[in-house]
PDB file of C-alpha atoms and ligand atoms in Angstrom:
ATOM      1  CA  MET A   2     147.177  82.374 139.398  1.00  0.00           C
ATOM      2  CA  GLU A   3     144.266  80.817 141.251  1.00  0.00           C
ATOM      3  CA  VAL A   4     143.186  77.390 140.000  1.00  0.00           C
ATOM      4  CA  ILE A   5     139.696  76.309 141.057  1.00  0.00           C
ATOM      5  CA  LEU A   6     138.724  72.686 140.377  1.00  0.00           C
ATOM      6  CA  ARG A   7     135.000  71.982 140.293  1.00  0.00           C
ATOM      7  CA  PRO A   8     133.222  68.668 139.758  1.00  0.00           C
ATOM      8  CA  ASP A   9     131.493  69.507 136.467  1.00  0.00           C
ATOM      9  CA  GLY A  10     130.635  72.179 133.915  1.00  0.00           C
ATOM     10  CA  GLU A  11     127.601  73.481 135.816  1.00  0.00           C
ATOM     11  CA  SER A  12     129.685  74.063 138.954  1.00  0.00           C
ATOM     12  CA  VAL A  13     132.314  75.816 136.822  1.00  0.00           C
ATOM     13  CA  ALA A  14     129.557  78.139 135.576  1.00  0.00           C
ATOM     14  CA  ALA A  15     128.179  78.638 139.103  1.00  0.00           C
ATOM     15  CA  THR A  16     131.600  79.605 140.483  1.00  0.00           C
ATOM     16  CA  ALA A  17     132.287  81.908 137.534  1.00  0.00           C
ATOM     17  CA  PHE A  18     128.837  83.489 137.953  1.00  0.00           C
ATOM     18  CA  GLU A  19     129.556  84.170 141.638  1.00  0.00           C
ATOM     19  CA  LEU A  20     132.808  85.850 140.687  1.00  0.00           C
ATOM     20  CA  VAL A  21     131.235  88.007 137.965  1.00  0.00           C
ATOM     21  CA  LEU A  22     128.414  88.950 140.342  1.00  0.00           C
ATOM     22  CA  SER A  23     130.832  90.082 143.053  1.00  0.00           C
ATOM     23  CA  ALA A  24     132.718  92.182 140.470  1.00  0.00           C
ATOM     24  CA  LEU A  25     129.415  93.767 139.343  1.00  0.00           C
ATOM     25  CA  LYS A  26     128.434  94.536 142.930  1.00  0.00           C
ATOM     26  CA  ALA A  27     131.797  96.161 143.587  1.00  0.00           C
ATOM     27  CA  LYS A  28     131.609  98.210 140.375  1.00  0.00           C
ATOM     28  CA  PRO A  29     128.205  98.624 138.699  1.00  0.00           C
ATOM     29  CA  ASN A  30     129.842 100.261 135.664  1.00  0.00           C
ATOM     30  CA  LEU A  31     132.215  97.334 135.236  1.00  0.00           C
ATOM     31  CA  VAL A  32     134.080  97.019 131.942  1.00  0.00           C
ATOM     32  CA  LEU A  33     133.486  93.392 131.007  1.00  0.00           C
ATOM     33  CA  GLY A  34     135.356  91.513 128.290  1.00  0.00           C
ATOM     34  CA  LEU A  35     133.403  88.634 126.730  1.00  0.00           C
ATOM     35  CA  ALA A  36     134.549  85.402 125.089  1.00  0.00           C
ATOM     36  CA  THR A  37     132.651  83.465 122.438  1.00  0.00           C
ATOM     37  CA  GLY A  38     132.558  79.648 122.245  1.00  0.00           C
ATOM     38  CA  ASN A  39     130.906  76.741 124.005  1.00  0.00           C
ATOM     39  CA  THR A  40     132.686  77.089 127.320  1.00  0.00           C
ATOM     40  CA  PRO A  41     131.070  80.297 128.659  1.00  0.00           C
ATOM     41  CA  LEU A  42     127.538  79.364 127.529  1.00  0.00           C
ATOM     42  CA  ALA A  43     126.423  78.059 130.935  1.00  0.00           C
ATOM     43  CA  LEU A  44     127.770  81.201 132.608  1.00  0.00           C
ATOM     44  CA  TYR A  45     125.935  83.373 130.063  1.00  0.00           C
ATOM     45  CA  ARG A  46     122.714  81.453 130.708  1.00  0.00           C
ATOM     46  CA  ARG A  47     123.064  82.188 134.436  1.00  0.00           C
ATOM     47  CA  LEU A  48     123.675  85.873 133.723  1.00  0.00           C
ATOM     48  CA  ARG A  49     120.546  86.024 131.558  1.00  0.00           C
ATOM     49  CA  GLU A  50     118.438  84.202 134.134  1.00  0.00           C
ATOM     50  CA  ALA A  51     119.586  86.511 136.941  1.00  0.00           C
ATOM     51  CA  ARG A  52     117.763  89.436 135.272  1.00  0.00           C
ATOM     52  CA  LEU A  53     120.374  91.904 136.464  1.00  0.00           C
ATOM     53  CA  ASP A  54     120.332  95.575 135.646  1.00  0.00           C
ATOM     54  CA  LEU A  55     123.525  95.906 133.605  1.00  0.00           C
ATOM     55  CA  ARG A  56     122.744  99.249 131.982  1.00  0.00           C
ATOM     56  CA  LYS A  57     125.917 100.789 133.380  1.00  0.00           C
ATOM     57  CA  VAL A  58     128.195  97.910 132.341  1.00  0.00           C
ATOM     58  CA  ARG A  59     130.472  98.462 129.344  1.00  0.00           C
ATOM     59  CA  PHE A  60     131.047  95.409 127.125  1.00  0.00           C
ATOM     60  CA  PHE A  61     133.889  94.457 124.799  1.00  0.00           C
ATOM     61  CA  ASN A  62     134.665  91.121 123.159  1.00  0.00           C
ATOM     62  CA  LEU A  63     137.817  89.185 122.409  1.00  0.00           C
ATOM     63  CA  ASP A  64     137.652  88.432 118.723  1.00  0.00           C
ATOM     64  CA  GLU A  65     135.727  88.038 115.482  1.00  0.00           C
ATOM     65  CA  LEU A  66     136.065  86.113 112.231  1.00  0.00           C
ATOM     66  CA  VAL A  67     137.114  88.304 109.325  1.00  0.00           C
ATOM     67  CA  GLY A  68     134.542  88.734 106.570  1.00  0.00           C
ATOM     68  CA  LEU A  69     131.480  88.204 108.770  1.00  0.00           C
ATOM     69  CA  GLY A  70     129.203  91.150 109.487  1.00  0.00           C
ATOM     70  CA  PRO A  71     127.278  91.474 112.760  1.00  0.00           C
ATOM     71  CA  ARG A  72     124.094  90.033 111.258  1.00  0.00           C
ATOM     72  CA  ASP A  73     125.811  86.902 109.946  1.00  0.00           C
ATOM     73  CA  PRO A  74     124.577  84.058 112.187  1.00  0.00           C
ATOM     74  CA  ARG A  75     128.110  82.605 112.260  1.00  0.00           C
ATOM     75  CA  SER A  76     129.677  85.819 113.498  1.00  0.00           C
ATOM     76  CA  PHE A  77     130.851  86.075 117.081  1.00  0.00           C
ATOM     77  CA  GLN A  78     128.898  89.287 117.402  1.00  0.00           C
ATOM     78  CA  HIS A  79     125.691  87.433 116.509  1.00  0.00           C
ATOM     79  CA  PHE A  80     126.620  84.627 118.926  1.00  0.00           C
ATOM     80  CA  LEU A  81     127.135  87.045 121.816  1.00  0.00           C
ATOM     81  CA  ARG A  82     123.935  88.909 121.107  1.00  0.00           C
ATOM     82  CA  ALA A  83     121.881  85.715 120.814  1.00  0.00           C
ATOM     83  CA  ASN A  84     123.416  83.933 123.805  1.00  0.00           C
ATOM     84  CA  LEU A  85     123.913  86.820 126.180  1.00  0.00           C
ATOM     85  CA  LEU A  86     123.350  90.462 125.319  1.00  0.00           C
ATOM     86  CA  ASP A  87     119.824  90.266 123.875  1.00  0.00           C
ATOM     87  CA  GLY A  88     118.701  88.617 127.120  1.00  0.00           C
ATOM     88  CA  LEU A  89     120.202  91.284 129.395  1.00  0.00           C
ATOM     89  CA  ARG A  90     119.241  94.826 130.338  1.00  0.00           C
ATOM     90  CA  VAL A  91     122.105  96.710 128.734  1.00  0.00           C
ATOM     91  CA  THR A  92     122.646 100.145 127.209  1.00  0.00           C
ATOM     92  CA  PRO A  93     123.254  99.630 123.472  1.00  0.00           C
ATOM     93  CA  GLY A  94     125.864 102.425 123.394  1.00  0.00           C
ATOM     94  CA  ASN A  95     127.880 100.564 126.044  1.00  0.00           C
ATOM     95  CA  VAL A  96     128.349  97.502 123.830  1.00  0.00           C
ATOM     96  CA  ARG A  97     131.456  97.655 121.631  1.00  0.00           C
ATOM     97  CA  LEU A  98     132.100  94.448 119.695  1.00  0.00           C
ATOM     98  CA  LEU A  99     134.728  93.797 117.041  1.00  0.00           C
ATOM     99  CA  ARG A 100     133.472  93.723 113.444  1.00  0.00           C
ATOM    100  CA  GLY A 101     134.780  91.207 110.957  1.00  0.00           C
ATOM    101  CA  ASP A 102     133.501  93.216 108.004  1.00  0.00           C
ATOM    102  CA  ALA A 103     135.499  96.389 108.670  1.00  0.00           C
ATOM    103  CA  ASP A 104     137.046  97.831 105.474  1.00  0.00           C
ATOM    104  CA  ASP A 105     140.298  98.605 107.221  1.00  0.00           C
ATOM    105  CA  LEU A 106     141.057  95.969 109.856  1.00  0.00           C
ATOM    106  CA  GLU A 107     144.231  97.676 111.100  1.00  0.00           C
ATOM    107  CA  GLN A 108     142.281 100.880 111.649  1.00  0.00           C
ATOM    108  CA  ALA A 109     139.430  98.952 113.318  1.00  0.00           C
ATOM    109  CA  ALA A 110     141.977  97.328 115.646  1.00  0.00           C
ATOM    110  CA  ALA A 111     143.544 100.666 116.587  1.00  0.00           C
ATOM    111  CA  SER A 112     140.179 102.281 117.293  1.00  0.00           C
ATOM    112  CA  TYR A 113     139.158  99.248 119.387  1.00  0.00           C
ATOM    113  CA  GLU A 114     142.267  99.641 121.544  1.00  0.00           C
ATOM    114  CA  ALA A 115     141.455 103.356 121.881  1.00  0.00           C
ATOM    115  CA  ALA A 116     137.868 102.548 122.937  1.00  0.00           C
ATOM    116  CA  ILE A 117     139.135 100.161 125.633  1.00  0.00           C
ATOM    117  CA  ARG A 118     141.503 102.857 126.924  1.00  0.00           C
ATOM    118  CA  LYS A 119     138.679 105.433 126.882  1.00  0.00           C
ATOM    119  CA  ALA A 120     136.516 103.106 128.966  1.00  0.00           C
ATOM    120  CA  GLY A 121     139.309 103.017 131.557  1.00  0.00           C
ATOM    121  CA  GLY A 122     140.557  99.541 130.630  1.00  0.00           C
ATOM    122  CA  ILE A 123     138.885  96.149 131.026  1.00  0.00           C
ATOM    123  CA  ASP A 124     138.055  95.221 134.613  1.00  0.00           C
ATOM    124  CA  LEU A 125     137.218  91.574 134.064  1.00  0.00           C
ATOM    125  CA  GLN A 126     138.027  89.552 130.955  1.00  0.00           C
ATOM    126  CA  ILE A 127     136.365  86.179 130.399  1.00  0.00           C
ATOM    127  CA  LEU A 128     138.524  83.711 128.462  1.00  0.00           C
ATOM    128  CA  GLY A 129     138.334  80.214 127.037  1.00  0.00           C
ATOM    129  CA  ILE A 130     141.280  78.138 125.870  1.00  0.00           C
ATOM    130  CA  GLY A 131     141.810  76.595 122.454  1.00  0.00           C
ATOM    131  CA  ARG A 132     143.072  73.030 122.035  1.00  0.00           C
ATOM    132  CA  ASN A 133     146.301  74.575 120.772  1.00  0.00           C
ATOM    133  CA  GLY A 134     146.578  76.826 123.845  1.00  0.00           C
ATOM    134  CA  HIS A 135     145.258  79.993 122.184  1.00  0.00           C
ATOM    135  CA  ILE A 136     143.495  82.753 124.113  1.00  0.00           C
ATOM    136  CA  GLY A 137     141.335  84.995 121.983  1.00  0.00           C
ATOM    137  CA  PHE A 138     142.592  84.098 118.540  1.00  0.00           C
ATOM    138  CA  ASN A 139     146.218  84.501 119.522  1.00  0.00           C
ATOM    139  CA  GLU A 140     147.529  81.350 117.940  1.00  0.00           C
ATOM    140  CA  PRO A 141     150.808  79.689 119.022  1.00  0.00           C
ATOM    141  CA  GLY A 142     153.732  81.930 118.156  1.00  0.00           C
ATOM    142  CA  SER A 143     151.790  85.144 118.840  1.00  0.00           C
ATOM    143  CA  SER A 144     153.861  87.793 120.558  1.00  0.00           C
ATOM    144  CA  LEU A 145     153.203  87.879 124.281  1.00  0.00           C
ATOM    145  CA  GLY A 146     153.065  91.672 123.893  1.00  0.00           C
ATOM    146  CA  SER A 147     150.671  91.672 120.905  1.00  0.00           C
ATOM    147  CA  ARG A 148     147.818  94.163 120.584  1.00  0.00           C
ATOM    148  CA  THR A 149     144.455  93.936 118.796  1.00  0.00           C
ATOM    149  CA  ARG A 150     145.163  93.010 115.179  1.00  0.00           C
ATOM    150  CA  PRO A 151     144.187  90.723 112.303  1.00  0.00           C
ATOM    151  CA  LYS A 152     145.542  87.209 112.814  1.00  0.00           C
ATOM    152  CA  THR A 153     145.730  84.091 110.624  1.00  0.00           C
ATOM    153  CA  LEU A 154     144.020  81.052 112.155  1.00  0.00           C
ATOM    154  CA  GLU A 155     145.687  77.671 112.675  1.00  0.00           C
ATOM    155  CA  ALA A 156     144.441  74.357 111.268  1.00  0.00           C
ATOM    156  CA  THR A 157     143.150  73.050 114.647  1.00  0.00           C
ATOM    157  CA  THR A 158     141.167  76.248 115.149  1.00  0.00           C
ATOM    158  CA  LEU A 159     139.728  76.060 111.633  1.00  0.00           C
ATOM    159  CA  ALA A 160     138.706  72.451 112.301  1.00  0.00           C
ATOM    160  CA  ASP A 161     137.009  73.382 115.588  1.00  0.00           C
ATOM    161  CA  TYR A 162     135.080  76.253 114.032  1.00  0.00           C
ATOM    162  CA  ALA A 163     134.206  74.351 110.842  1.00  0.00           C
ATOM    163  CA  ARG A 164     131.383  72.666 112.776  1.00  0.00           C
ATOM    164  CA  GLY A 165     129.375  75.906 112.762  1.00  0.00           C
ATOM    165  CA  PHE A 166     129.695  76.266 108.996  1.00  0.00           C
ATOM    166  CA  PRO A 167     127.647  74.420 106.373  1.00  0.00           C
ATOM    167  CA  ALA A 168     129.481  71.562 104.629  1.00  0.00           C
ATOM    168  CA  GLY A 169     131.562  72.840 101.751  1.00  0.00           C
ATOM    169  CA  LYS A 170     131.518  76.406 103.078  1.00  0.00           C
ATOM    170  CA  ALA A 171     135.026  77.413 104.147  1.00  0.00           C
ATOM    171  CA  VAL A 172     135.638  78.851 107.608  1.00  0.00           C
ATOM    172  CA  PRO A 173     137.223  82.304 107.421  1.00  0.00           C
ATOM    173  CA  ARG A 174     140.988  81.867 107.739  1.00  0.00           C
ATOM    174  CA  PHE A 175     141.526  85.203 109.402  1.00  0.00           C
ATOM    175  CA  SER A 176     140.351  86.776 112.604  1.00  0.00           C
ATOM    176  CA  ILE A 177     140.638  90.086 114.335  1.00  0.00           C
ATOM    177  CA  THR A 178     141.582  89.554 117.973  1.00  0.00           C
ATOM    178  CA  MET A 179     142.644  91.366 121.098  1.00  0.00           C
ATOM    179  CA  GLY A 180     146.353  90.759 121.552  1.00  0.00           C
ATOM    180  CA  ILE A 181     147.952  88.929 124.454  1.00  0.00           C
ATOM    181  CA  GLY A 182     149.307  92.277 125.682  1.00  0.00           C
ATOM    182  CA  THR A 183     145.775  93.711 125.509  1.00  0.00           C
ATOM    183  CA  ILE A 184     144.361  90.758 127.460  1.00  0.00           C
ATOM    184  CA  LEU A 185     147.073  90.958 130.127  1.00  0.00           C
ATOM    185  CA  GLU A 186     146.158  94.604 130.780  1.00  0.00           C
ATOM    186  CA  ALA A 187     142.689  93.605 132.018  1.00  0.00           C
ATOM    187  CA  ARG A 188     142.602  93.998 135.798  1.00  0.00           C
ATOM    188  CA  ARG A 189     141.259  90.501 136.324  1.00  0.00           C
ATOM    189  CA  LEU A 190     141.159  87.429 134.104  1.00  0.00           C
ATOM    190  CA  LEU A 191     138.701  84.565 134.299  1.00  0.00           C
ATOM    191  CA  LEU A 192     139.708  81.536 132.233  1.00  0.00           C
ATOM    192  CA  LEU A 193     137.114  78.764 132.033  1.00  0.00           C
ATOM    193  CA  ALA A 194     137.767  75.277 130.681  1.00  0.00           C
ATOM    194  CA  THR A 195     135.641  72.133 130.627  1.00  0.00           C
ATOM    195  CA  GLY A 196     136.076  68.675 129.122  1.00  0.00           C
ATOM    196  CA  GLY A 197     138.979  66.312 128.543  1.00  0.00           C
ATOM    197  CA  ALA A 198     140.055  67.987 125.270  1.00  0.00           C
ATOM    198  CA  LYS A 199     141.227  70.930 127.395  1.00  0.00           C
ATOM    199  CA  ALA A 200     143.276  68.879 129.907  1.00  0.00           C
ATOM    200  CA  GLU A 201     146.577  69.099 128.020  1.00  0.00           C
ATOM    201  CA  PRO A 202     146.346  72.798 127.055  1.00  0.00           C
ATOM    202  CA  ILE A 203     145.394  73.588 130.656  1.00  0.00           C
ATOM    203  CA  ARG A 204     148.387  71.644 131.980  1.00  0.00           C
ATOM    204  CA  ARG A 205     150.631  73.657 129.689  1.00  0.00           C
ATOM    205  CA  VAL A 206     148.968  76.962 130.641  1.00  0.00           C
ATOM    206  CA  VAL A 207     149.178  76.360 134.393  1.00  0.00           C
ATOM    207  CA  GLU A 208     152.307  74.237 134.839  1.00  0.00           C
ATOM    208  CA  GLY A 209     154.288  74.624 131.644  1.00  0.00           C
ATOM    209  CA  PRO A 210     156.917  77.252 130.937  1.00  0.00           C
ATOM    210  CA  VAL A 211     155.665  80.628 129.750  1.00  0.00           C
ATOM    211  CA  THR A 212     156.068  80.523 125.993  1.00  0.00           C
ATOM    212  CA  SER A 213     154.437  82.088 122.960  1.00  0.00           C
ATOM    213  CA  GLU A 214     153.972  78.490 121.745  1.00  0.00           C
ATOM    214  CA  VAL A 215     151.218  78.258 124.400  1.00  0.00           C
ATOM    215  CA  PRO A 216     149.658  81.731 124.382  1.00  0.00           C
ATOM    216  CA  GLY A 217     147.530  80.989 127.473  1.00  0.00           C
ATOM    217  CA  SER A 218     150.709  80.444 129.509  1.00  0.00           C
ATOM    218  CA  ALA A 219     151.083  84.253 129.498  1.00  0.00           C
ATOM    219  CA  LEU A 220     148.450  84.215 132.264  1.00  0.00           C
ATOM    220  CA  GLN A 221     151.279  83.228 134.605  1.00  0.00           C
ATOM    221  CA  PHE A 222     152.424  86.867 134.381  1.00  0.00           C
ATOM    222  CA  HIS A 223     149.035  88.229 135.433  1.00  0.00           C
ATOM    223  CA  PRO A 224     148.596  89.259 139.077  1.00  0.00           C
ATOM    224  CA  LEU A 225     144.899  88.279 139.261  1.00  0.00           C
ATOM    225  CA  ALA A 226     143.999  85.361 137.002  1.00  0.00           C
ATOM    226  CA  HIS A 227     141.382  82.797 138.023  1.00  0.00           C
ATOM    227  CA  VAL A 228     141.367  79.487 136.155  1.00  0.00           C
ATOM    228  CA  ILE A 229     138.127  77.595 136.763  1.00  0.00           C
ATOM    229  CA  LEU A 230     138.115  73.981 135.572  1.00  0.00           C
ATOM    230  CA  ASP A 231     135.941  70.911 135.722  1.00  0.00           C
ATOM    231  CA  GLU A 232     137.489  67.575 136.732  1.00  0.00           C
ATOM    232  CA  ALA A 233     138.151  66.568 133.131  1.00  0.00           C
ATOM    233  CA  ALA A 234     139.923  69.801 132.164  1.00  0.00           C
ATOM    234  CA  GLY A 235     142.028  69.699 135.342  1.00  0.00           C
ATOM    235  CA  ALA A 236     142.865  65.985 135.041  1.00  0.00           C
ATOM    236  CA  ARG A 237     146.499  66.478 133.987  1.00  0.00           C
ATOM    237  CA  LEU A 238     147.501  68.999 136.629  1.00  0.00           C
ATOM    238  CA  SER A 239     150.131  67.502 138.929  1.00  0.00           C
ATOM    239  CA  ARG A 240     149.172  69.689 141.916  1.00  0.00           C
ATOM    240  CA  ARG A 241     145.425  69.115 141.877  1.00  0.00           C
ATOM    241  CA  ASP A 242     145.315  68.310 145.588  1.00  0.00           C
ATOM    242  CA  TYR A 243     147.092  71.547 146.440  1.00  0.00           C
ATOM    243  CA  TRP A 244     144.654  73.643 144.401  1.00  0.00           C
ATOM    244  CA  LYS A 245     141.685  71.879 145.983  1.00  0.00           C
ATOM    245  CA  TRP A 246     143.106  72.486 149.470  1.00  0.00           C
ATOM    246  CA  VAL A 247     143.656  76.172 148.706  1.00  0.00           C
ATOM    247  CA  TYR A 248     140.101  76.578 147.450  1.00  0.00           C
ATOM    248  CA  ALA A 249     138.547  74.635 150.331  1.00  0.00           C
ATOM    249  CA  ASN A 250     140.302  76.958 152.763  1.00  0.00           C
ATOM    250  CA  LYS A 251     139.328  80.147 151.042  1.00  0.00           C
ATOM    251  CA  TRP A 252     136.573  82.169 152.638  1.00  0.00           C
ATOM    252  CA  ARG A 253     135.291  83.830 149.447  1.00  0.00           C
ATOM    253  CA  VAL A 254     136.055  83.393 145.749  1.00  0.00           C
ATOM    254  CA  GLY A 255     138.203  86.084 144.221  1.00  0.00           C
ATOM    255  CA  GLN A 256     139.186  87.934 147.414  1.00  0.00           C
TER     256      GLN A 256
HETATM  257  C1  F6R B  20     136.432  82.859 121.544  1.00  0.00           C
HETATM  258  C2  F6R B  20     137.873  82.713 121.780  1.00  0.00           C
HETATM  259  C3  F6R B  20     138.543  81.393 121.766  1.00  0.00           C
HETATM  260  C4  F6R B  20     137.762  80.323 122.532  1.00  0.00           C
HETATM  261  C5  F6R B  20     138.472  78.980 122.452  1.00  0.00           C
HETATM  262  C6  F6R B  20     137.700  77.890 123.155  1.00  0.00           C
HETATM  263  O1  F6R B  20     136.050  84.214 121.651  1.00  0.00           O
HETATM  264  O2  F6R B  20     138.506  83.689 121.961  1.00  0.00           O
HETATM  265  O3  F6R B  20     139.830  81.534 122.320  1.00  0.00           O
HETATM  266  O4  F6R B  20     137.630  80.724 123.859  1.00  0.00           O
HETATM  267  O5  F6R B  20     138.664  78.630 121.114  1.00  0.00           O
HETATM  268  O6  F6R B  20     136.477  77.700 122.502  1.00  0.00           O
HETATM  269  P1  F6R B  20     135.374  76.736 123.138  1.00  0.00           P
HETATM  270  O7  F6R B  20     134.914  77.411 124.388  1.00  0.00           O
HETATM  271  O8  F6R B  20     134.302  76.676 122.111  1.00  0.00           O
HETATM  272  O9  F6R B  20     136.041  75.432 123.412  1.00  0.00           O
END
């Protein structure tokens, strides 16, 4: 695991952008896994502004709320199109996003796994971290070997997502999400976290024991996982000085 501590959210995005760019240069037909949420927004803005030709890139995403179709403004698919994909030069056939309105979610999950395999596997997966330590919508207790499947959401997650829903309108209680096993098969992982609310989950992900109670801690098994944090999200790490020293002495990110 490589932990990179940056002063603020914009520098987190700049470092993540540099890493994504180097992956795109090395492999123009990169298979890129996207995350939804507030954390990657600054990175997505940089990707849009860079006006890159990403027509060869294949895109997948981590998760979706069950019951929401792609045109629903609260769906993750809509979020990713509005905040990233619609502003990029991409090939529509190369974009494969999970659908929350599938009739048969188990079947949708199996065909999603098959599509990832057909694309040759995910090269670079962008991740955020939930307050409860989830990655994707793998809530605490999820099997560390889990695959894409429907998953029941936890109360903290429902509370966090309730903000995007009109008052009185319930947040979907179920998601469809890549599993932890699916995520760990990506060749490279890029976990971003900003803000003090992420300090404790990040401490448990980076320094805690590997446990399904903190799904993000499974990243400790991955051979190439970058964890990019701002000062607030890294505030509870006991070896902050070590990580800063490592990064300061590194000649290029991600090599
Ligand atoms: C979203 C996802 C979630 C989020 C996490 C953090 O696709 O998989 O795991 O990454 O809930 O969300 P934010 O970034 O909004 O704090």
